[in-house]
Short mmCIF file of C-alpha atoms in Angstrom, two decimals:
data_model
loop_
_atom_site.label_atom_id
_atom_site.label_comp_id
_atom_site.label_asym_id
_atom_site.label_seq_id
_atom_site.Cartn_x
_atom_site.Cartn_y
_atom_site.Cartn_z
CA UNK A 1 -33.85 -18.81 15.13
CA UNK A 2 -33.33 -20.78 18.35
CA UNK A 3 -30.75 -19.35 20.81
CA UNK A 4 -28.56 -22.45 20.49
CA UNK A 5 -28.63 -22.28 16.69
CA UNK A 6 -27.96 -18.55 16.76
CA UNK A 7 -24.96 -19.04 19.03
CA UNK A 8 -23.55 -21.77 16.81
CA UNK A 9 -24.10 -19.58 13.74
CA UNK A 10 -22.37 -16.58 15.35
CA UNK A 11 -19.44 -18.74 16.42
CA UNK A 12 -19.07 -20.13 12.89
CA UNK A 13 -19.34 -16.65 11.35
CA UNK A 14 -16.68 -15.29 13.69
CA UNK A 15 -14.39 -18.19 12.81
CA UNK A 16 -14.90 -17.54 9.08
CA UNK A 17 -14.17 -13.84 9.56
CA UNK A 18 -11.05 -14.73 11.55
CA UNK A 19 -9.82 -17.02 8.77
CA UNK A 20 -10.56 -14.37 6.15
CA UNK A 21 -8.69 -11.75 8.17
CA UNK A 22 -5.65 -14.00 8.55
CA UNK A 23 -5.83 -14.81 4.85
CA UNK A 24 -5.94 -11.17 3.72
CA UNK A 25 -3.07 -10.16 5.96
CA UNK A 26 -1.06 -13.30 5.16
CA UNK A 27 -1.34 -12.89 1.41
CA UNK A 28 -0.57 -9.18 1.75
CA UNK A 29 2.66 -10.17 3.52
CA UNK A 30 3.51 -12.46 0.61
CA UNK A 31 2.76 -9.60 -1.78
CA UNK A 32 5.06 -7.34 0.20
CA UNK A 33 7.92 -9.82 -0.14
CA UNK A 34 7.29 -10.18 -3.88
CA UNK A 35 7.33 -6.42 -4.46
CA UNK A 36 10.76 -6.18 -2.86
CA UNK A 37 12.19 -9.26 -4.59
CA UNK A 38 15.61 -8.71 -6.24
CA UNK A 39 14.16 -9.36 -9.72
CA UNK A 40 12.81 -5.83 -9.66
CA UNK A 41 16.27 -4.33 -9.36
CA UNK A 42 18.40 -6.22 -11.92
CA UNK A 43 18.28 -6.95 -15.63
CA UNK A 44 17.16 -10.54 -15.08
CA UNK A 45 13.60 -9.42 -15.80
CA UNK A 46 14.45 -9.67 -19.54
CA UNK A 47 15.91 -13.18 -19.30
CA UNK A 48 12.55 -14.87 -19.99
CA UNK A 49 11.34 -13.58 -23.34
CA UNK A 50 7.89 -15.24 -23.30
CA UNK A 51 4.81 -15.14 -21.13
CA UNK A 52 3.30 -18.55 -20.42
CA UNK A 53 0.97 -18.26 -17.42
CA UNK A 54 0.47 -22.03 -17.09
CA UNK A 55 3.34 -23.91 -18.73
CA UNK A 56 5.80 -21.26 -17.58
CA UNK A 57 5.42 -22.51 -14.02
CA UNK A 58 8.10 -25.11 -14.71
CA UNK A 59 11.73 -24.23 -15.52
CA UNK A 60 13.61 -25.88 -18.41
CA UNK A 61 14.04 -29.56 -17.53
CA UNK A 62 16.64 -30.74 -20.06
CA UNK A 63 19.74 -29.47 -21.82
CA UNK A 64 17.70 -29.03 -25.00
CA UNK A 65 15.17 -26.87 -23.14
CA UNK A 66 17.92 -24.71 -21.69
CA UNK A 67 19.53 -24.28 -25.08
CA UNK A 68 16.18 -23.27 -26.55
CA UNK A 69 15.65 -20.60 -23.89
CA UNK A 70 19.20 -19.34 -24.30
CA UNK A 71 18.70 -19.07 -28.06
CA UNK A 72 15.63 -16.90 -27.51
CA UNK A 73 17.58 -14.68 -25.14
CA UNK A 74 20.47 -14.35 -27.61
CA UNK A 75 18.00 -12.80 -30.05
CA UNK A 76 17.16 -10.00 -27.60
CA UNK A 77 18.66 -6.48 -27.64
CA UNK A 78 19.98 -6.95 -24.12
CA UNK A 79 22.19 -9.86 -25.15
CA UNK A 80 23.54 -8.13 -28.27
CA UNK A 81 24.35 -4.82 -26.60
CA UNK A 82 25.16 -5.76 -23.00
CA UNK A 83 25.70 -9.49 -22.48
CA UNK A 84 27.16 -10.77 -25.75
CA UNK A 85 29.79 -12.81 -23.86
CA UNK A 86 27.36 -14.46 -21.47
CA UNK A 87 27.66 -18.22 -21.10
CA UNK A 88 24.86 -20.72 -20.58
CA UNK A 89 25.70 -21.14 -16.89
CA UNK A 90 25.53 -17.37 -16.37
CA UNK A 91 22.23 -17.25 -18.22
CA UNK A 92 20.80 -19.90 -15.90
CA UNK A 93 21.47 -17.65 -12.90
CA UNK A 94 19.49 -14.67 -14.20
CA UNK A 95 16.82 -16.99 -15.63
CA UNK A 96 16.19 -18.62 -12.26
CA UNK A 97 15.90 -15.22 -10.54
CA UNK A 98 13.18 -14.10 -12.96
CA UNK A 99 11.51 -17.52 -12.86
CA UNK A 100 11.33 -17.42 -9.04
CA UNK A 101 9.87 -13.91 -9.24
CA UNK A 102 7.13 -15.07 -11.60
CA UNK A 103 6.49 -18.30 -9.67
CA UNK A 104 6.12 -16.38 -6.43
CA UNK A 105 3.64 -14.09 -8.15
CA UNK A 106 1.55 -17.09 -9.20
CA UNK A 107 1.69 -18.48 -5.67
CA UNK A 108 0.56 -15.17 -4.16
CA UNK A 109 -2.29 -14.94 -6.64
CA UNK A 110 -3.57 -18.45 -6.04
CA UNK A 111 -3.19 -18.03 -2.26
CA UNK A 112 -5.72 -15.23 -2.44
CA UNK A 113 -8.00 -16.15 -5.33
CA UNK A 114 -8.79 -19.76 -4.34
CA UNK A 115 -9.84 -18.97 -0.73
CA UNK A 116 -11.77 -15.94 -2.02
CA UNK A 117 -13.75 -18.16 -4.39
CA UNK A 118 -14.53 -20.51 -1.49
CA UNK A 119 -15.76 -17.74 0.83
CA UNK A 120 -17.89 -16.11 -1.88
CA UNK A 121 -19.32 -19.40 -3.19
CA UNK A 122 -20.28 -20.55 0.32
CA UNK A 123 -21.69 -17.09 1.11
CA UNK A 124 -19.51 -16.73 4.17
CA UNK A 125 -18.87 -13.03 3.48
CA UNK A 126 -21.14 -10.05 2.95
CA UNK A 127 -22.00 -8.89 -0.55
CA UNK A 128 -19.81 -5.82 -0.03
CA UNK A 129 -16.82 -7.95 0.93
CA UNK A 130 -17.51 -10.31 -1.98
CA UNK A 131 -17.22 -7.37 -4.38
CA UNK A 132 -13.94 -6.35 -2.75
CA UNK A 133 -12.53 -9.86 -3.01
CA UNK A 134 -13.54 -10.06 -6.66
CA UNK A 135 -11.92 -6.70 -7.36
CA UNK A 136 -8.64 -7.69 -5.71
CA UNK A 137 -8.65 -11.04 -7.54
CA UNK A 138 -9.13 -9.25 -10.85
CA UNK A 139 -6.31 -6.86 -10.03
CA UNK A 140 -4.00 -9.78 -9.25
CA UNK A 141 -4.68 -11.30 -12.66
CA UNK A 142 -4.25 -7.95 -14.39
CA UNK A 143 -0.95 -7.49 -12.56
CA UNK A 144 0.45 -10.53 -14.36
CA UNK A 145 -0.47 -8.99 -17.71
CA UNK A 146 1.13 -5.67 -16.70
CA UNK A 147 4.32 -7.55 -15.83
CA UNK A 148 4.54 -9.08 -19.30
CA UNK A 149 3.61 -5.74 -20.89
CA UNK A 150 6.56 -4.26 -19.00
CA UNK A 151 9.01 -6.97 -20.08
CA UNK A 152 7.88 -6.70 -23.69
CA UNK A 153 8.99 -3.06 -23.77
CA UNK A 154 12.59 -4.22 -23.27
CA UNK A 155 12.47 -6.60 -26.24
CA UNK A 156 11.58 -4.11 -28.99
CA UNK A 157 13.60 -4.16 -32.20
CA UNK A 158 14.31 -0.43 -32.06
CA UNK A 159 16.53 -1.11 -29.04
CA UNK A 160 19.06 -2.66 -31.43
CA UNK A 161 19.88 0.85 -32.70
CA UNK A 162 23.36 2.20 -31.87
CA UNK A 163 23.39 4.18 -28.66
CA UNK A 164 20.30 2.47 -27.28
CA UNK A 165 20.30 0.98 -23.81
CA UNK A 166 18.13 -2.14 -23.46
CA UNK A 167 15.85 -1.68 -20.48
CA UNK A 168 12.16 -1.89 -19.78
CA UNK A 169 10.11 1.27 -20.07
CA UNK A 170 10.21 3.29 -16.86
CA UNK A 171 6.54 4.10 -17.40
CA UNK A 172 5.56 0.43 -17.53
CA UNK A 173 7.86 -0.46 -14.64
CA UNK A 174 6.23 2.21 -12.48
CA UNK A 175 2.77 1.04 -13.55
CA UNK A 176 3.71 -2.52 -12.56
CA UNK A 177 5.02 -1.29 -9.22
CA UNK A 178 1.98 0.91 -8.59
CA UNK A 179 -0.47 -1.90 -9.34
CA UNK A 180 1.41 -4.16 -6.93
CA UNK A 181 1.25 -1.49 -4.21
CA UNK A 182 -2.48 -0.95 -4.73
CA UNK A 183 -3.17 -4.68 -4.64
CA UNK A 184 -1.14 -5.07 -1.45
CA UNK A 185 -2.82 -2.10 0.23
CA UNK A 186 -6.28 -3.39 -0.67
CA UNK A 187 -5.53 -6.74 0.98
CA UNK A 188 -3.97 -5.05 4.00
CA UNK A 189 -6.84 -2.62 4.56
CA UNK A 190 -9.52 -5.30 4.28
CA UNK A 191 -7.61 -7.56 6.65
CA UNK A 192 -7.23 -4.75 9.18
CA UNK A 193 -10.92 -3.87 8.84
CA UNK A 194 -12.03 -7.43 9.59
CA UNK A 195 -9.58 -7.73 12.48
CA UNK A 196 -10.75 -4.49 14.03
CA UNK A 197 -14.44 -5.34 13.65
CA UNK A 198 -13.92 -8.67 15.40
CA UNK A 199 -12.06 -7.00 18.26
CA UNK A 200 -14.82 -4.45 18.77
CA UNK A 201 -17.50 -7.15 18.76
CA UNK A 202 -15.76 -9.15 21.49
CA UNK A 203 -16.76 -6.51 24.06
CA UNK A 204 -19.55 -4.28 22.73
CA UNK A 205 -19.75 -2.27 25.95
CA UNK A 206 -16.08 -1.31 25.79
CA UNK A 207 -16.38 -0.80 22.03
CA UNK A 208 -18.97 1.93 22.55
CA UNK A 209 -16.36 3.96 24.44
CA UNK A 210 -13.80 3.42 21.67
CA UNK A 211 -16.29 4.46 19.01
CA UNK A 212 -17.16 7.54 21.05
CA UNK A 213 -13.53 8.65 21.05
CA UNK A 214 -13.09 7.96 17.34
CA UNK A 215 -16.15 10.04 16.50
CA UNK A 216 -14.62 13.10 18.17
CA UNK A 217 -14.61 15.90 15.60
CA UNK A 218 -11.27 17.16 16.91
CA UNK A 219 -9.61 14.08 15.40
CA UNK A 220 -10.58 15.13 11.87
CA UNK A 221 -7.42 17.18 11.13
CA UNK A 222 -5.20 14.32 12.30
CA UNK A 223 -7.12 11.83 10.14
CA UNK A 224 -6.69 14.03 7.08
CA UNK A 225 -2.99 14.41 7.82
CA UNK A 226 -2.49 10.65 7.98
CA UNK A 227 -4.36 10.17 4.70
CA UNK A 228 -2.31 12.85 2.93
CA UNK A 229 0.89 11.35 4.34
CA UNK A 230 -0.04 7.95 2.89
CA UNK A 231 -0.63 9.55 -0.52
CA UNK A 232 2.73 11.32 -0.29
CA UNK A 233 4.57 8.11 0.61
CA UNK A 234 2.91 6.29 -2.30
CA UNK A 235 3.89 9.09 -4.70
CA UNK A 236 7.48 9.02 -3.46
CA UNK A 237 7.62 5.25 -3.97
CA UNK A 238 6.33 5.65 -7.53
CA UNK A 239 9.03 8.23 -8.24
CA UNK A 240 11.47 5.59 -7.02
CA UNK A 241 10.11 3.34 -9.77
CA UNK A 242 11.11 5.98 -12.33
CA UNK A 243 14.56 6.18 -10.74
CA UNK A 244 14.97 2.40 -11.04
CA UNK A 245 13.66 2.32 -14.60
CA UNK A 246 16.13 4.97 -15.78
CA UNK A 247 19.06 3.79 -13.62
CA UNK A 248 19.03 7.32 -12.25
CA UNK A 249 20.60 6.14 -9.01
CA UNK A 250 23.91 5.59 -10.81
CA UNK A 251 24.56 9.32 -11.22
CA UNK A 252 25.25 11.99 -8.61
CA UNK A 253 26.20 9.43 -5.98
CA UNK A 254 26.51 11.94 -3.18
CA UNK A 255 24.21 13.58 -0.66
CA UNK A 256 22.95 16.23 -0.08
CA UNK A 257 24.72 17.84 -3.03
CA UNK A 258 24.34 16.92 -6.69
CA UNK A 259 27.65 17.88 -8.23
CA UNK A 260 28.77 21.38 -7.27
CA UNK A 261 25.45 22.45 -5.76
CA UNK A 262 22.23 21.20 -4.27
CA UNK A 263 20.82 20.82 -7.79
CA UNK A 264 22.39 20.30 -11.23
CA UNK A 265 22.43 23.21 -13.70
CA UNK A 266 19.06 24.21 -15.14
CA UNK A 267 20.31 23.45 -18.66
CA UNK A 268 20.86 19.85 -17.59
CA UNK A 269 17.56 19.51 -15.77
CA UNK A 270 15.49 20.81 -18.68
CA UNK A 271 17.44 19.64 -21.70
CA UNK A 272 16.09 19.97 -25.24
CA UNK A 273 17.38 16.44 -25.87
CA UNK A 274 14.28 14.89 -24.28
CA UNK A 275 11.75 17.01 -26.19
CA UNK A 276 9.97 15.30 -29.09
CA UNK A 277 8.11 18.31 -30.47
CA UNK A 278 9.47 21.09 -32.68
CA UNK A 279 7.96 23.79 -30.45
CA UNK A 280 9.47 22.20 -27.30
CA UNK A 281 6.07 22.27 -25.60
CA UNK A 282 6.75 18.88 -23.96
CA UNK A 283 10.15 19.81 -22.55
CA UNK A 284 8.91 20.14 -18.95
CA UNK A 285 7.00 16.92 -18.44
CA UNK A 286 9.35 14.78 -20.55
CA UNK A 287 12.37 15.91 -18.56
CA UNK A 288 10.50 15.24 -15.32
CA UNK A 289 9.76 11.66 -16.41
CA UNK A 290 12.66 10.78 -18.73
CA UNK A 291 15.70 12.86 -17.70
CA UNK A 292 17.67 10.82 -15.10
CA UNK A 293 19.08 13.95 -13.45
CA UNK A 294 15.69 15.59 -12.92
CA UNK A 295 14.04 12.28 -11.99
CA UNK A 296 16.61 11.76 -9.22
CA UNK A 297 16.16 15.36 -8.03
CA UNK A 298 12.38 14.88 -7.96
CA UNK A 299 12.81 11.74 -5.87
CA UNK A 300 15.08 13.57 -3.45
CA UNK A 301 12.58 16.40 -3.07
CA UNK A 302 9.66 14.02 -2.55
CA UNK A 303 11.62 11.92 -0.05
CA UNK A 304 12.67 15.00 1.92
CA UNK A 305 9.10 16.29 1.90
CA UNK A 306 7.83 12.92 3.11
CA UNK A 307 10.33 12.80 5.96
CA UNK A 308 9.44 16.36 6.98
CA UNK A 309 5.73 15.50 6.92
CA UNK A 310 6.33 12.46 9.14
CA UNK A 311 8.20 14.53 11.71
CA UNK A 312 5.50 17.22 11.58
CA UNK A 313 2.83 14.57 12.25
CA UNK A 314 4.88 13.26 15.17
CA UNK A 315 5.23 16.77 16.63
CA UNK A 316 1.49 17.35 16.20
CA UNK A 317 0.68 14.15 18.07
CA UNK A 318 3.23 14.78 20.81
CA UNK A 319 2.96 18.49 21.53
CA UNK A 320 -0.66 19.29 20.74
CA UNK A 321 -2.65 19.32 23.97
CA UNK A 322 -5.78 18.23 22.13
CA UNK A 323 -4.08 15.31 20.38
CA UNK A 324 -2.43 14.12 23.58
CA UNK A 325 -5.82 13.92 25.27
CA UNK A 326 -7.93 12.31 22.53
CA UNK A 327 -5.53 10.16 20.48
CA UNK A 328 -5.96 6.45 21.28
CA UNK A 329 -2.94 4.78 22.81
CA UNK A 330 -2.63 2.46 19.82
CA UNK A 331 -2.50 5.48 17.50
CA UNK A 332 0.31 7.05 19.53
CA UNK A 333 2.30 3.84 19.17
CA UNK A 334 1.54 3.86 15.46
CA UNK A 335 2.98 7.36 15.10
CA UNK A 336 6.22 6.21 16.72
CA UNK A 337 6.35 3.27 14.32
CA UNK A 338 5.95 5.56 11.31
CA UNK A 339 8.76 7.81 12.59
CA UNK A 340 11.08 4.85 13.11
CA UNK A 341 10.56 3.49 9.61
CA UNK A 342 10.95 6.99 8.15
CA UNK A 343 14.41 7.35 9.71
CA UNK A 344 15.35 3.86 8.52
CA UNK A 345 14.15 4.62 4.99
CA UNK A 346 16.19 7.83 4.83
CA UNK A 347 19.31 5.95 5.93
CA UNK A 348 18.70 3.20 3.36
CA UNK A 349 18.07 5.70 0.57
CA UNK A 350 21.25 7.69 1.20
CA UNK A 351 23.32 4.52 1.58
CA UNK A 352 21.91 3.06 -1.65
CA UNK A 353 22.87 6.23 -3.52
CA UNK A 354 26.35 6.63 -2.05
CA UNK A 355 27.33 2.98 -2.62
CA UNK A 356 26.20 2.98 -6.29
CA UNK A 357 22.96 1.02 -5.83
CA UNK A 358 24.16 -2.41 -4.64
CA UNK A 359 21.41 -5.00 -4.99
CA UNK A 360 20.97 -5.79 -1.26
CA UNK A 361 20.66 -2.12 -0.33
CA UNK A 362 18.38 -1.36 -3.28
CA UNK A 363 16.06 -4.22 -2.31
CA UNK A 364 16.10 -3.10 1.34
CA UNK A 365 15.28 0.46 0.28
CA UNK A 366 12.33 -0.75 -1.77
CA UNK A 367 11.13 -2.92 1.10
CA UNK A 368 11.51 0.07 3.41
CA UNK A 369 9.05 2.09 1.35
CA UNK A 370 6.49 -0.70 1.70
CA UNK A 371 7.10 -0.93 5.45
CA UNK A 372 6.69 2.83 5.88
CA UNK A 373 3.48 2.87 3.87
CA UNK A 374 2.20 -0.18 5.77
CA UNK A 375 2.67 1.46 9.14
CA UNK A 376 0.96 4.62 7.90
CA UNK A 377 -2.04 2.57 6.75
CA UNK A 378 -2.09 0.72 10.09
CA UNK A 379 -2.06 4.09 11.86
CA UNK A 380 -4.96 5.22 9.70
CA UNK A 381 -6.94 2.11 10.56
CA UNK A 382 -6.52 2.88 14.27
CA UNK A 383 -8.07 6.35 14.07
CA UNK A 384 -10.76 5.84 11.41
CA UNK A 385 -14.37 5.62 12.55
CA UNK A 386 -15.64 2.19 11.39
CA UNK A 387 -19.28 2.83 10.53
CA UNK A 388 -19.93 -0.82 9.64
CA UNK A 389 -18.47 -1.98 12.95
CA UNK A 390 -20.52 0.66 14.79
CA UNK A 391 -23.71 -0.79 13.32
CA UNK A 392 -22.72 -4.31 14.35
CA UNK A 393 -21.80 -3.15 17.84
CA UNK A 394 -25.21 -1.50 18.16
CA UNK A 395 -26.87 -4.74 17.09
CA UNK A 396 -24.76 -6.75 19.54
CA UNK A 397 -25.69 -4.43 22.40
CA UNK A 398 -29.37 -5.07 21.65
CA UNK A 399 -29.13 -8.82 21.14
CA UNK A 400 -26.43 -9.61 23.65
CA UNK A 401 -28.57 -9.23 26.73
CA UNK A 402 -27.73 -5.59 27.44
CA UNK A 403 -30.89 -3.50 28.00
CA UNK A 404 -31.27 -0.90 25.31
CA UNK A 405 -31.93 1.89 27.78
CA UNK A 406 -28.82 1.02 29.77
CA UNK A 407 -26.67 0.77 26.64
CA UNK A 408 -28.02 4.04 25.32
CA UNK A 409 -27.54 5.92 28.60
CA UNK A 410 -24.00 4.55 28.95
CA UNK A 411 -23.07 5.56 25.43
CA UNK A 412 -24.72 8.97 25.77
CA UNK A 413 -23.07 9.67 29.11
CA UNK A 414 -19.64 8.95 27.64
CA UNK A 415 -20.51 11.08 24.64
CA UNK A 416 -21.70 14.01 26.76
CA UNK A 417 -18.64 13.73 28.99
CA UNK A 418 -16.29 14.33 26.05
CA UNK A 419 -15.33 18.04 26.19
CA UNK A 420 -16.55 20.06 23.25
CA UNK A 421 -18.69 17.39 21.64
CA UNK A 422 -21.56 16.87 24.09
CA UNK A 423 -25.15 16.70 22.99
CA UNK A 424 -25.88 20.02 24.73
CA UNK A 425 -23.31 21.69 22.49
CA UNK A 426 -24.93 20.34 19.38
CA UNK A 427 -28.18 22.14 19.94
CA UNK A 428 -28.09 25.33 17.89
CA UNK A 429 -24.28 25.08 17.81
CA UNK A 430 -24.22 27.04 21.07
CA UNK A 431 -20.87 25.58 22.03
CA UNK A 432 -19.09 27.35 19.19
CA UNK A 433 -18.38 24.23 17.13
CA UNK A 434 -17.81 24.61 13.43
CA UNK A 435 -20.24 23.13 10.94
CA UNK A 436 -17.85 20.27 10.17
CA UNK A 437 -17.42 19.46 13.85
CA UNK A 438 -21.18 19.39 14.38
CA UNK A 439 -21.66 17.02 11.44
CA UNK A 440 -18.93 14.65 12.64
CA UNK A 441 -20.12 14.78 16.24
CA UNK A 442 -23.60 13.80 15.13
CA UNK A 443 -22.03 10.67 13.64
CA UNK A 444 -21.75 9.13 17.09
CA UNK A 445 -25.15 10.50 18.05
CA UNK A 446 -26.53 8.47 15.17
CA UNK A 447 -24.66 5.47 16.53
CA UNK A 448 -26.42 5.78 19.88
CA UNK A 449 -29.76 6.10 18.10
CA UNK A 450 -29.07 2.76 16.35
CA UNK A 451 -28.91 1.13 19.77
CA UNK A 452 -32.40 2.44 20.52
CA UNK A 453 -33.91 1.63 17.13
CA UNK A 454 -32.74 -1.96 16.63
CA UNK A 455 -35.30 -4.48 17.87
CA UNK A 456 -34.18 -7.61 19.69
CA UNK A 457 -34.08 -10.81 17.63
CA UNK A 458 -36.82 -13.28 18.25
#
């Protein structure tokens, strides 16, 4: 390939990657707004009793259409037991809220799927990225089906029984919420990965120093802590889905106590009422997932544990001598961002509970969980060693006019200068490194070997 052609090709490829990065992060932002839309917190989700992926994009256009939709709603358990006095004008309000929620979901899906098809069809992305884009696109489509599956649970005939409360299944609601979170996180992570790779490739020489720091084995405990924190935040958010599905936020509207003590009585938390088996063998897990009192207590415990974990991570980053010396500056800023959103989320959660779950506060609390998880993922992306980017940086150092010997010596000198992870300490483990530290330290040694092994393009 001629140098001019190669330069034009690289410029075009970088532009495509830039567009793909902006697309992933842009659509993930749209997904974030859809997850926190008010339709998830009110009963309007049962106002549309059918699922029409194509024709449902348009609202009723005439009085006859509105009357037809209202007739379908009047046949639902929710109307008979909760909204029997609802007028047509009131029905239009809840209908439009659910319709906007579904329309926004379609818009988010098309905003991702159509560009993904273009990039894959034109072969502007790697095969690995093409598989990721296909997986996310499939998850977006499946998310629409999960949404209807959730709504259908609130339209069952057995909800007409006396004493029943028409609502969607808390299991299906949490599944719908979890799938949305996973889809959003997949878009966010891929966007951050592309963005970071492009930044490293802009200055391969400086990137080698960054990669050297990220390969430091002493960062491993911090990386694991961030990953476990992200899992904990996700689990806490899913428990919030159970709280919303059971309206568990409408009881014990006080904090930190629940009634006369920190927890309700044991007889209330593990009631026989929720057991479906004669031998009561399911009493534990059914109460944990179906008893509003225990579900709220579980959410409180998980939220408190999450907040404690965030503060512990902050203390580790701030007061550990090792972390202060090796953590990248961007990671330190990321830790402060996680702490800030954790405090905000605690304030929103307590306020939502005390004020009997008003819609604006409930929506803000749900959005806060997404923001906290987002910042944790961003923090993780700043400390993770990008092996794919390391390979590309090694290739760029060889083909970008930098002599291989110079690039290798520069990288090795930075590597050897890092205390505790130098090449001399790797030999026979004489420096006292653990087996895990040796393995991770050799990761950057392999990176420097790539610089030596890659032949210049002709």
